[in-house]
Amino acid sequence: MSGNGNAAATALARIQTDSVVATLKALYPGLQFEIIAMSTTGDKILDTALSKIGEKSLFTKELEHALEKNEVDLVVHSLKDLPTVLPPGFTIGAICKRENPHDAVVFHPKFAGKTLETLPEKSVVGTSSLRRAAQLQRKFPHLEFRSIRGNLNTRLRKLDEQQEFSAIILATAGLQRMGWHNRVGQGALGVEVRAKDQDILDLVGVLHDPETLLRCIAERAFLRHLEGGCSVPVAVHTAMKDGQLYLTGGVWSLDGSDSIQETMQATIHVPAQHEDGPEDDPQLVGITARNIPRGPQLAAQNLGISLANLLLSKGAKNILDVARQLNDAH
């Protein structure tokens, strides 16, 4: 088993991998699991914004190479790091129960008690996400937003010890997994495996959380249809209530001045975890879930595609094309 992790990225990656291993050990007490820490391109290039690097598999390529060579049998990722189109031969064999999917604002100590709204004019807020920057720029035009890279420890150190940032935006789930509640995939972990390795697929398939799985299928279908990635500000959020899956998606211009947001819903039955699933090639948006019925998976995927088409009909393509051009030009 592999977890993304060099000295710069080990802590959170190791915690996430350990949580998956602990669950597997409880389910399969007779098996031994060896954890191998590996580095990725995204871990090594820390002086460039993610949106500028131009590599779609920043946090996965080296790990998939190890999978391909049978050096490891499964890889634990934050699901947000996995492209919606995986290379041939790979699949997401498990999606674990999602933790808090929201973003968190962490302030420099001198601004303790402040909010983004009450920060002084021209205060600088750090984020590695174009989506976060565009959304916040629209709501808080008096602030400036700059790229900040590095693992959680590095970003927090930059915030606390340097005077460049008044606040930074981080994923709440990462802070919680690190035990830093006082400073507060997004939220979901995915386990990538070889697509044809049925033994490993059966092994990890029991980790699927049905509700999280269906929500992630809808989200990834939306992002894939819009061709959303690190180079454009695209956001998507799901909620399940009373048998209805609600999907909200939006696109923004880089400065947040232009945006389109819509919500759609569909009736989707969340199945028991171990109901029989499809017997044929079951991949949807890179996810294999043979122990979840095909019907709800297809309904979730169709919801994501339908919402993407709705945004495209309202002009989303033009907003995204301009955002890509401007991002490439800077």
PDB file of C-alpha atoms in Angstrom, residues 32-313:
ATOM      1  CA  GLN A  32      -0.378  -7.931   6.654  1.00  0.00           C
ATOM      2  CA  PHE A  33      -0.212  -4.422   5.207  1.00  0.00           C
ATOM      3  CA  GLU A  34       3.061  -2.667   4.436  1.00  0.00           C
ATOM      4  CA  ILE A  35       3.002   1.109   3.943  1.00  0.00           C
ATOM      5  CA  ILE A  36       5.444   2.628   1.440  1.00  0.00           C
ATOM      6  CA  ALA A  37       5.833   6.423   1.412  1.00  0.00           C
ATOM      7  CA  MET A  38       6.369   7.960  -2.019  1.00  0.00           C
ATOM      8  CA  SER A  39       6.879  11.438  -3.473  1.00  0.00           C
ATOM      9  CA  THR A  40       4.995  12.974  -6.395  1.00  0.00           C
ATOM     10  CA  THR A  41       5.587  15.835  -8.776  1.00  0.00           C
ATOM     11  CA  GLY A  42       3.060  17.935  -6.873  1.00  0.00           C
ATOM     12  CA  ASP A  43       5.022  17.441  -3.654  1.00  0.00           C
ATOM     13  CA  LYS A  44       8.289  18.570  -5.225  1.00  0.00           C
ATOM     14  CA  ILE A  45       7.218  21.681  -7.164  1.00  0.00           C
ATOM     15  CA  LEU A  46       6.345  24.116  -4.395  1.00  0.00           C
ATOM     16  CA  ASP A  47       7.333  27.450  -5.957  1.00  0.00           C
ATOM     17  CA  THR A  48       4.651  27.430  -8.675  1.00  0.00           C
ATOM     18  CA  ALA A  49       0.868  27.704  -8.425  1.00  0.00           C
ATOM     19  CA  LEU A  50      -0.912  24.422  -9.153  1.00  0.00           C
ATOM     20  CA  SER A  51      -2.870  26.080 -11.960  1.00  0.00           C
ATOM     21  CA  LYS A  52       0.378  27.047 -13.720  1.00  0.00           C
ATOM     22  CA  ILE A  53       2.136  23.683 -13.726  1.00  0.00           C
ATOM     23  CA  GLY A  54      -0.041  22.200 -16.468  1.00  0.00           C
ATOM     24  CA  GLU A  55       0.241  18.582 -15.328  1.00  0.00           C
ATOM     25  CA  LYS A  56      -3.066  16.777 -14.740  1.00  0.00           C
ATOM     26  CA  SER A  57      -1.587  13.989 -12.618  1.00  0.00           C
ATOM     27  CA  LEU A  58       0.496  16.090 -10.251  1.00  0.00           C
ATOM     28  CA  PHE A  59      -0.214  13.970  -7.194  1.00  0.00           C
ATOM     29  CA  THR A  60      -0.812  10.603  -8.832  1.00  0.00           C
ATOM     30  CA  LYS A  61       1.586   9.796 -11.687  1.00  0.00           C
ATOM     31  CA  GLU A  62       4.454   8.348  -9.637  1.00  0.00           C
ATOM     32  CA  LEU A  63       2.032   6.360  -7.477  1.00  0.00           C
ATOM     33  CA  GLU A  64       0.289   4.918 -10.535  1.00  0.00           C
ATOM     34  CA  HIS A  65       3.678   3.948 -11.958  1.00  0.00           C
ATOM     35  CA  ALA A  66       4.313   1.904  -8.805  1.00  0.00           C
ATOM     36  CA  LEU A  67       0.860   0.316  -9.145  1.00  0.00           C
ATOM     37  CA  GLU A  68       1.563  -0.579 -12.751  1.00  0.00           C
ATOM     38  CA  LYS A  69       4.853  -2.280 -11.824  1.00  0.00           C
ATOM     39  CA  ASN A  70       3.136  -4.200  -8.988  1.00  0.00           C
ATOM     40  CA  GLU A  71       5.379  -2.507  -6.431  1.00  0.00           C
ATOM     41  CA  VAL A  72       2.229  -1.586  -4.492  1.00  0.00           C
ATOM     42  CA  ASP A  73      -1.322  -2.920  -4.631  1.00  0.00           C
ATOM     43  CA  LEU A  74      -3.353   0.117  -3.600  1.00  0.00           C
ATOM     44  CA  VAL A  75      -2.821   3.848  -3.181  1.00  0.00           C
ATOM     45  CA  VAL A  76      -4.640   6.202  -0.814  1.00  0.00           C
ATOM     46  CA  HIS A  77      -5.437   9.665  -2.182  1.00  0.00           C
ATOM     47  CA  SER A  78      -7.448  12.696  -1.250  1.00  0.00           C
ATOM     48  CA  LEU A  79     -10.157  12.218  -3.856  1.00  0.00           C
ATOM     49  CA  LYS A  80      -9.816  15.824  -5.036  1.00  0.00           C
ATOM     50  CA  ASP A  81      -6.288  14.970  -6.272  1.00  0.00           C
ATOM     51  CA  LEU A  82      -7.538  12.238  -8.615  1.00  0.00           C
ATOM     52  CA  PRO A  83      -8.417  13.419 -12.158  1.00  0.00           C
ATOM     53  CA  THR A  84     -11.947  12.635 -13.330  1.00  0.00           C
ATOM     54  CA  VAL A  85     -10.389  10.640 -16.194  1.00  0.00           C
ATOM     55  CA  LEU A  86      -7.858   8.081 -14.953  1.00  0.00           C
ATOM     56  CA  PRO A  87      -5.142   6.526 -17.134  1.00  0.00           C
ATOM     57  CA  PRO A  88      -6.057   3.162 -18.702  1.00  0.00           C
ATOM     58  CA  GLY A  89      -5.623   0.263 -16.316  1.00  0.00           C
ATOM     59  CA  PHE A  90      -6.493   2.119 -13.102  1.00  0.00           C
ATOM     60  CA  THR A  91      -9.678   2.618 -11.128  1.00  0.00           C
ATOM     61  CA  ILE A  92     -10.890   3.962  -7.799  1.00  0.00           C
ATOM     62  CA  GLY A  93     -11.768   0.806  -5.927  1.00  0.00           C
ATOM     63  CA  ALA A  94     -13.101   2.447  -2.777  1.00  0.00           C
ATOM     64  CA  ILE A  95     -14.414   5.799  -1.613  1.00  0.00           C
ATOM     65  CA  CYS A  96     -14.429   6.112   2.154  1.00  0.00           C
ATOM     66  CA  LYS A  97     -16.999   8.021   4.194  1.00  0.00           C
ATOM     67  CA  ARG A  98     -16.552  11.738   3.643  1.00  0.00           C
ATOM     68  CA  GLU A  99     -15.466  14.008   6.452  1.00  0.00           C
ATOM     69  CA  ASN A 100     -16.183  17.747   6.630  1.00  0.00           C
ATOM     70  CA  PRO A 101     -16.003  19.005   3.002  1.00  0.00           C
ATOM     71  CA  HIS A 102     -15.849  22.703   3.819  1.00  0.00           C
ATOM     72  CA  ASP A 103     -13.006  25.198   3.625  1.00  0.00           C
ATOM     73  CA  ALA A 104     -11.539  26.872   6.696  1.00  0.00           C
ATOM     74  CA  VAL A 105     -10.014  30.321   7.166  1.00  0.00           C
ATOM     75  CA  VAL A 106      -6.923  30.400   9.392  1.00  0.00           C
ATOM     76  CA  PHE A 107      -5.819  33.887  10.451  1.00  0.00           C
ATOM     77  CA  HIS A 108      -2.407  35.274  11.314  1.00  0.00           C
ATOM     78  CA  PRO A 109      -2.182  35.548  15.124  1.00  0.00           C
ATOM     79  CA  LYS A 110      -2.282  39.355  14.952  1.00  0.00           C
ATOM     80  CA  PHE A 111      -5.711  39.107  13.289  1.00  0.00           C
ATOM     81  CA  ALA A 112      -7.215  36.688  15.819  1.00  0.00           C
ATOM     82  CA  GLY A 113     -10.912  37.412  16.187  1.00  0.00           C
ATOM     83  CA  LYS A 114     -11.190  38.955  12.734  1.00  0.00           C
ATOM     84  CA  THR A 115     -13.270  37.720   9.813  1.00  0.00           C
ATOM     85  CA  LEU A 116     -12.513  38.018   6.104  1.00  0.00           C
ATOM     86  CA  GLU A 117     -15.032  40.849   5.993  1.00  0.00           C
ATOM     87  CA  THR A 118     -13.283  42.813   8.731  1.00  0.00           C
ATOM     88  CA  LEU A 119      -9.681  42.325   7.539  1.00  0.00           C
ATOM     89  CA  PRO A 120      -7.998  45.620   6.558  1.00  0.00           C
ATOM     90  CA  GLU A 121      -8.075  46.802   2.929  1.00  0.00           C
ATOM     91  CA  LYS A 122      -5.535  45.021   0.666  1.00  0.00           C
ATOM     92  CA  SER A 123      -4.922  42.255   3.179  1.00  0.00           C
ATOM     93  CA  VAL A 124      -3.389  39.227   1.455  1.00  0.00           C
ATOM     94  CA  VAL A 125      -5.104  35.834   1.722  1.00  0.00           C
ATOM     95  CA  GLY A 126      -3.235  32.711   0.615  1.00  0.00           C
ATOM     96  CA  THR A 127      -4.777  29.760  -1.226  1.00  0.00           C
ATOM     97  CA  SER A 128      -3.599  27.129  -3.703  1.00  0.00           C
ATOM     98  CA  SER A 129      -7.019  27.006  -5.382  1.00  0.00           C
ATOM     99  CA  LEU A 130      -8.274  29.184  -8.238  1.00  0.00           C
ATOM    100  CA  ARG A 131     -11.797  28.214  -7.241  1.00  0.00           C
ATOM    101  CA  ARG A 132     -11.384  29.492  -3.701  1.00  0.00           C
ATOM    102  CA  ALA A 133      -9.704  32.682  -4.884  1.00  0.00           C
ATOM    103  CA  ALA A 134     -12.432  33.475  -7.443  1.00  0.00           C
ATOM    104  CA  GLN A 135     -15.290  32.816  -5.041  1.00  0.00           C
ATOM    105  CA  LEU A 136     -13.749  34.899  -2.276  1.00  0.00           C
ATOM    106  CA  GLN A 137     -12.649  37.722  -4.579  1.00  0.00           C
ATOM    107  CA  ARG A 138     -16.273  38.140  -5.602  1.00  0.00           C
ATOM    108  CA  LYS A 139     -17.483  38.318  -2.002  1.00  0.00           C
ATOM    109  CA  PHE A 140     -14.547  40.237  -0.507  1.00  0.00           C
ATOM    110  CA  PRO A 141     -13.247  42.616  -3.206  1.00  0.00           C
ATOM    111  CA  HIS A 142     -11.210  44.589  -0.661  1.00  0.00           C
ATOM    112  CA  LEU A 143      -8.835  41.613  -0.223  1.00  0.00           C
ATOM    113  CA  GLU A 144      -5.971  40.334  -2.375  1.00  0.00           C
ATOM    114  CA  PHE A 145      -5.462  36.629  -3.046  1.00  0.00           C
ATOM    115  CA  ARG A 146      -2.102  34.968  -3.721  1.00  0.00           C
ATOM    116  CA  SER A 147      -0.922  31.426  -4.270  1.00  0.00           C
ATOM    117  CA  ILE A 148       0.521  29.534  -1.307  1.00  0.00           C
ATOM    118  CA  ARG A 149       1.971  26.033  -1.692  1.00  0.00           C
ATOM    119  CA  GLY A 150       3.329  23.367   0.619  1.00  0.00           C
ATOM    120  CA  ASN A 151       1.888  20.857   3.064  1.00  0.00           C
ATOM    121  CA  LEU A 152      -0.257  21.993   5.990  1.00  0.00           C
ATOM    122  CA  ASN A 153       2.721  22.446   8.310  1.00  0.00           C
ATOM    123  CA  THR A 154       4.538  24.562   5.733  1.00  0.00           C
ATOM    124  CA  ARG A 155       1.546  26.774   4.994  1.00  0.00           C
ATOM    125  CA  LEU A 156       0.783  27.360   8.650  1.00  0.00           C
ATOM    126  CA  ARG A 157       4.436  28.202   9.296  1.00  0.00           C
ATOM    127  CA  LYS A 158       4.413  30.702   6.425  1.00  0.00           C
ATOM    128  CA  LEU A 159       1.297  32.271   7.903  1.00  0.00           C
ATOM    129  CA  ASP A 160       2.563  32.465  11.482  1.00  0.00           C
ATOM    130  CA  GLU A 161       6.211  33.370  10.909  1.00  0.00           C
ATOM    131  CA  GLN A 162       6.082  35.580   7.817  1.00  0.00           C
ATOM    132  CA  GLN A 163       4.228  38.841   7.341  1.00  0.00           C
ATOM    133  CA  GLU A 164       3.017  38.171   3.782  1.00  0.00           C
ATOM    134  CA  PHE A 165      -0.363  36.617   4.587  1.00  0.00           C
ATOM    135  CA  SER A 166      -3.115  37.890   6.836  1.00  0.00           C
ATOM    136  CA  ALA A 167      -4.981  34.593   6.480  1.00  0.00           C
ATOM    137  CA  ILE A 168      -4.904  31.376   4.469  1.00  0.00           C
ATOM    138  CA  ILE A 169      -7.657  29.073   3.205  1.00  0.00           C
ATOM    139  CA  LEU A 170      -7.327  25.346   3.936  1.00  0.00           C
ATOM    140  CA  ALA A 171      -9.503  22.238   3.775  1.00  0.00           C
ATOM    141  CA  THR A 172     -11.224  21.655   7.096  1.00  0.00           C
ATOM    142  CA  ALA A 173     -10.884  17.873   6.727  1.00  0.00           C
ATOM    143  CA  GLY A 174      -7.087  18.106   6.543  1.00  0.00           C
ATOM    144  CA  LEU A 175      -6.906  20.237   9.669  1.00  0.00           C
ATOM    145  CA  GLN A 176      -9.182  17.844  11.520  1.00  0.00           C
ATOM    146  CA  ARG A 177      -7.222  14.768  10.437  1.00  0.00           C
ATOM    147  CA  MET A 178      -4.055  16.443  11.728  1.00  0.00           C
ATOM    148  CA  GLY A 179      -5.777  17.148  15.046  1.00  0.00           C
ATOM    149  CA  TRP A 180      -5.618  20.930  14.610  1.00  0.00           C
ATOM    150  CA  HIS A 181      -9.265  21.635  15.404  1.00  0.00           C
ATOM    151  CA  ASN A 182      -8.285  24.822  17.205  1.00  0.00           C
ATOM    152  CA  ARG A 183      -7.087  26.338  13.895  1.00  0.00           C
ATOM    153  CA  VAL A 184     -10.151  25.674  11.910  1.00  0.00           C
ATOM    154  CA  GLY A 185     -11.235  14.461  -1.055  1.00  0.00           C
ATOM    155  CA  GLN A 186     -12.652  17.919   0.031  1.00  0.00           C
ATOM    156  CA  GLY A 187     -13.227  15.498   2.716  1.00  0.00           C
ATOM    157  CA  ALA A 188     -13.324  12.130   0.884  1.00  0.00           C
ATOM    158  CA  LEU A 189     -10.513   9.589   0.564  1.00  0.00           C
ATOM    159  CA  GLY A 190     -10.204   7.416  -2.533  1.00  0.00           C
ATOM    160  CA  VAL A 191      -8.270   4.162  -2.863  1.00  0.00           C
ATOM    161  CA  GLU A 192      -6.786   3.659  -6.339  1.00  0.00           C
ATOM    162  CA  VAL A 193      -5.999   0.148  -7.583  1.00  0.00           C
ATOM    163  CA  ARG A 194      -5.297  -1.748 -10.795  1.00  0.00           C
ATOM    164  CA  ALA A 195      -8.564  -1.960 -12.742  1.00  0.00           C
ATOM    165  CA  LYS A 196      -8.210  -5.684 -13.559  1.00  0.00           C
ATOM    166  CA  ASP A 197      -6.966  -6.848 -10.160  1.00  0.00           C
ATOM    167  CA  GLN A 198     -10.164  -8.468  -8.944  1.00  0.00           C
ATOM    168  CA  ASP A 199      -8.664  -9.731  -5.681  1.00  0.00           C
ATOM    169  CA  ILE A 200      -7.652  -6.214  -4.616  1.00  0.00           C
ATOM    170  CA  LEU A 201     -10.944  -4.747  -5.868  1.00  0.00           C
ATOM    171  CA  ASP A 202     -12.800  -7.231  -3.665  1.00  0.00           C
ATOM    172  CA  LEU A 203     -10.485  -6.426  -0.767  1.00  0.00           C
ATOM    173  CA  VAL A 204     -11.036  -2.662  -0.813  1.00  0.00           C
ATOM    174  CA  GLY A 205     -14.614  -2.654  -2.109  1.00  0.00           C
ATOM    175  CA  VAL A 206     -15.965  -3.089   1.401  1.00  0.00           C
ATOM    176  CA  LEU A 207     -14.607   0.387   2.230  1.00  0.00           C
ATOM    177  CA  HIS A 208     -17.150   2.046  -0.062  1.00  0.00           C
ATOM    178  CA  ASP A 209     -19.504   4.364   1.815  1.00  0.00           C
ATOM    179  CA  PRO A 210     -22.634   4.249  -0.388  1.00  0.00           C
ATOM    180  CA  GLU A 211     -23.814   7.830   0.179  1.00  0.00           C
ATOM    181  CA  THR A 212     -20.334   9.327  -0.257  1.00  0.00           C
ATOM    182  CA  LEU A 213     -19.845   7.172  -3.366  1.00  0.00           C
ATOM    183  CA  LEU A 214     -23.023   8.430  -5.051  1.00  0.00           C
ATOM    184  CA  ARG A 215     -22.299  12.034  -4.139  1.00  0.00           C
ATOM    185  CA  CYS A 216     -18.768  11.750  -5.541  1.00  0.00           C
ATOM    186  CA  ILE A 217     -19.998  10.138  -8.774  1.00  0.00           C
ATOM    187  CA  ALA A 218     -22.342  13.095  -9.323  1.00  0.00           C
ATOM    188  CA  GLU A 219     -19.603  15.613  -8.506  1.00  0.00           C
ATOM    189  CA  ARG A 220     -16.983  13.964 -10.706  1.00  0.00           C
ATOM    190  CA  ALA A 221     -19.442  13.597 -13.603  1.00  0.00           C
ATOM    191  CA  PHE A 222     -20.182  17.327 -13.362  1.00  0.00           C
ATOM    192  CA  LEU A 223     -16.483  18.227 -13.301  1.00  0.00           C
ATOM    193  CA  ARG A 224     -15.592  15.822 -16.124  1.00  0.00           C
ATOM    194  CA  HIS A 225     -18.337  17.166 -18.398  1.00  0.00           C
ATOM    195  CA  LEU A 226     -17.175  20.748 -17.788  1.00  0.00           C
ATOM    196  CA  GLU A 227     -13.514  19.682 -18.069  1.00  0.00           C
ATOM    197  CA  GLY A 228     -12.916  21.318 -14.724  1.00  0.00           C
ATOM    198  CA  GLY A 229      -9.497  21.104 -13.126  1.00  0.00           C
ATOM    199  CA  CYS A 230      -6.878  23.122 -11.288  1.00  0.00           C
ATOM    200  CA  SER A 231      -6.653  25.700 -14.091  1.00  0.00           C
ATOM    201  CA  VAL A 232     -10.263  26.923 -13.876  1.00  0.00           C
ATOM    202  CA  PRO A 233     -12.527  28.082 -11.006  1.00  0.00           C
ATOM    203  CA  VAL A 234     -15.201  25.373 -10.846  1.00  0.00           C
ATOM    204  CA  ALA A 235     -17.018  24.291  -7.693  1.00  0.00           C
ATOM    205  CA  VAL A 236     -19.510  21.552  -6.894  1.00  0.00           C
ATOM    206  CA  HIS A 237     -21.299  20.484  -3.719  1.00  0.00           C
ATOM    207  CA  THR A 238     -23.770  17.729  -2.898  1.00  0.00           C
ATOM    208  CA  ALA A 239     -26.265  17.036  -0.145  1.00  0.00           C
ATOM    209  CA  MET A 240     -28.511  14.020   0.438  1.00  0.00           C
ATOM    210  CA  LYS A 241     -31.863  14.588   2.141  1.00  0.00           C
ATOM    211  CA  ASP A 242     -35.052  12.507   2.209  1.00  0.00           C
ATOM    212  CA  GLY A 243     -34.059  10.401  -0.760  1.00  0.00           C
ATOM    213  CA  GLN A 244     -33.092  13.421  -2.847  1.00  0.00           C
ATOM    214  CA  LEU A 245     -29.544  14.091  -4.054  1.00  0.00           C
ATOM    215  CA  TYR A 246     -29.021  17.843  -4.385  1.00  0.00           C
ATOM    216  CA  LEU A 247     -26.161  18.949  -6.629  1.00  0.00           C
ATOM    217  CA  THR A 248     -25.006  22.570  -6.723  1.00  0.00           C
ATOM    218  CA  GLY A 249     -22.361  23.645  -9.202  1.00  0.00           C
ATOM    219  CA  GLY A 250     -20.831  26.871 -10.355  1.00  0.00           C
ATOM    220  CA  VAL A 251     -18.155  28.448 -12.530  1.00  0.00           C
ATOM    221  CA  TRP A 252     -16.391  31.776 -11.981  1.00  0.00           C
ATOM    222  CA  SER A 253     -14.164  34.151 -13.863  1.00  0.00           C
ATOM    223  CA  LEU A 254     -10.669  34.440 -12.378  1.00  0.00           C
ATOM    224  CA  ASP A 255     -11.513  37.706 -10.611  1.00  0.00           C
ATOM    225  CA  GLY A 256     -14.904  36.426  -9.460  1.00  0.00           C
ATOM    226  CA  SER A 257     -16.792  39.191 -11.272  1.00  0.00           C
ATOM    227  CA  ASP A 258     -18.703  36.785 -13.522  1.00  0.00           C
ATOM    228  CA  SER A 259     -20.309  33.555 -12.367  1.00  0.00           C
ATOM    229  CA  ILE A 260     -23.036  31.017 -13.045  1.00  0.00           C
ATOM    230  CA  GLN A 261     -24.464  28.825 -10.275  1.00  0.00           C
ATOM    231  CA  GLU A 262     -27.336  26.356 -10.402  1.00  0.00           C
ATOM    232  CA  THR A 263     -28.788  23.513  -8.333  1.00  0.00           C
ATOM    233  CA  MET A 264     -30.506  20.352  -9.533  1.00  0.00           C
ATOM    234  CA  GLN A 265     -31.847  17.333  -7.679  1.00  0.00           C
ATOM    235  CA  ALA A 266     -32.761  13.734  -8.374  1.00  0.00           C
ATOM    236  CA  THR A 267     -34.462  10.968  -6.437  1.00  0.00           C
ATOM    237  CA  ILE A 268     -31.746   8.447  -5.637  1.00  0.00           C
ATOM    238  CA  HIS A 269     -32.031   5.449  -3.330  1.00  0.00           C
ATOM    239  CA  VAL A 270     -28.930   4.989  -1.181  1.00  0.00           C
ATOM    240  CA  PRO A 271     -28.457   1.214  -1.177  1.00  0.00           C
ATOM    241  CA  ALA A 272     -27.100  -1.028   1.524  1.00  0.00           C
ATOM    242  CA  GLN A 273     -23.352  -1.379   1.182  1.00  0.00           C
ATOM    243  CA  HIS A 274     -23.240  -4.978   0.065  1.00  0.00           C
ATOM    244  CA  GLU A 275     -26.096  -5.248  -2.408  1.00  0.00           C
ATOM    245  CA  ASP A 276     -25.195  -6.867  -5.719  1.00  0.00           C
ATOM    246  CA  GLY A 277     -23.747  -4.481  -8.260  1.00  0.00           C
ATOM    247  CA  PRO A 278     -22.962  -4.732 -11.982  1.00  0.00           C
ATOM    248  CA  GLU A 279     -21.157  -7.765 -13.326  1.00  0.00           C
ATOM    249  CA  ASP A 280     -19.802  -6.074 -16.457  1.00  0.00           C
ATOM    250  CA  ASP A 281     -17.163  -3.345 -16.578  1.00  0.00           C
ATOM    251  CA  PRO A 282     -18.622  -1.092 -13.877  1.00  0.00           C
ATOM    252  CA  GLN A 283     -16.426   2.018 -14.054  1.00  0.00           C
ATOM    253  CA  LEU A 284     -18.186   5.353 -13.822  1.00  0.00           C
ATOM    254  CA  VAL A 285     -16.034   8.519 -13.764  1.00  0.00           C
ATOM    255  CA  GLY A 286     -13.070   6.330 -12.820  1.00  0.00           C
ATOM    256  CA  ILE A 287     -14.824   4.575  -9.923  1.00  0.00           C
ATOM    257  CA  THR A 288     -15.498   0.842  -9.611  1.00  0.00           C
ATOM    258  CA  ALA A 289     -18.187  -0.231  -7.136  1.00  0.00           C
ATOM    259  CA  ARG A 290     -19.325  -3.785  -7.819  1.00  0.00           C
ATOM    260  CA  ASN A 291     -21.114  -4.034  -4.462  1.00  0.00           C
ATOM    261  CA  ILE A 292     -23.374  -1.046  -5.170  1.00  0.00           C
ATOM    262  CA  PRO A 293     -26.335  -1.418  -7.608  1.00  0.00           C
ATOM    263  CA  ARG A 294     -25.862   0.133 -11.042  1.00  0.00           C
ATOM    264  CA  GLY A 295     -29.118   2.115 -11.025  1.00  0.00           C
ATOM    265  CA  PRO A 296     -28.233   4.636  -8.306  1.00  0.00           C
ATOM    266  CA  GLN A 297     -24.719   5.044  -9.737  1.00  0.00           C
ATOM    267  CA  LEU A 298     -26.100   5.889 -13.191  1.00  0.00           C
ATOM    268  CA  ALA A 299     -28.668   8.251 -11.687  1.00  0.00           C
ATOM    269  CA  ALA A 300     -25.906  10.106  -9.836  1.00  0.00           C
ATOM    270  CA  GLN A 301     -23.774  10.316 -12.969  1.00  0.00           C
ATOM    271  CA  ASN A 302     -26.711  11.576 -15.031  1.00  0.00           C
ATOM    272  CA  LEU A 303     -27.437  14.267 -12.446  1.00  0.00           C
ATOM    273  CA  GLY A 304     -23.861  15.535 -12.727  1.00  0.00           C
ATOM    274  CA  ILE A 305     -23.990  15.590 -16.527  1.00  0.00           C
ATOM    275  CA  SER A 306     -27.387  17.314 -16.536  1.00  0.00           C
ATOM    276  CA  LEU A 307     -26.199  20.088 -14.228  1.00  0.00           C
ATOM    277  CA  ALA A 308     -23.069  20.589 -16.335  1.00  0.00           C
ATOM    278  CA  ASN A 309     -25.200  20.856 -19.469  1.00  0.00           C
ATOM    279  CA  LEU A 310     -27.447  23.401 -17.758  1.00  0.00           C
ATOM    280  CA  LEU A 311     -24.448  25.598 -16.918  1.00  0.00           C
ATOM    281  CA  LEU A 312     -23.072  25.212 -20.436  1.00  0.00           C
ATOM    282  CA  SER A 313     -26.409  26.350 -21.846  1.00  0.00           C
TER     283      SER A 313
END
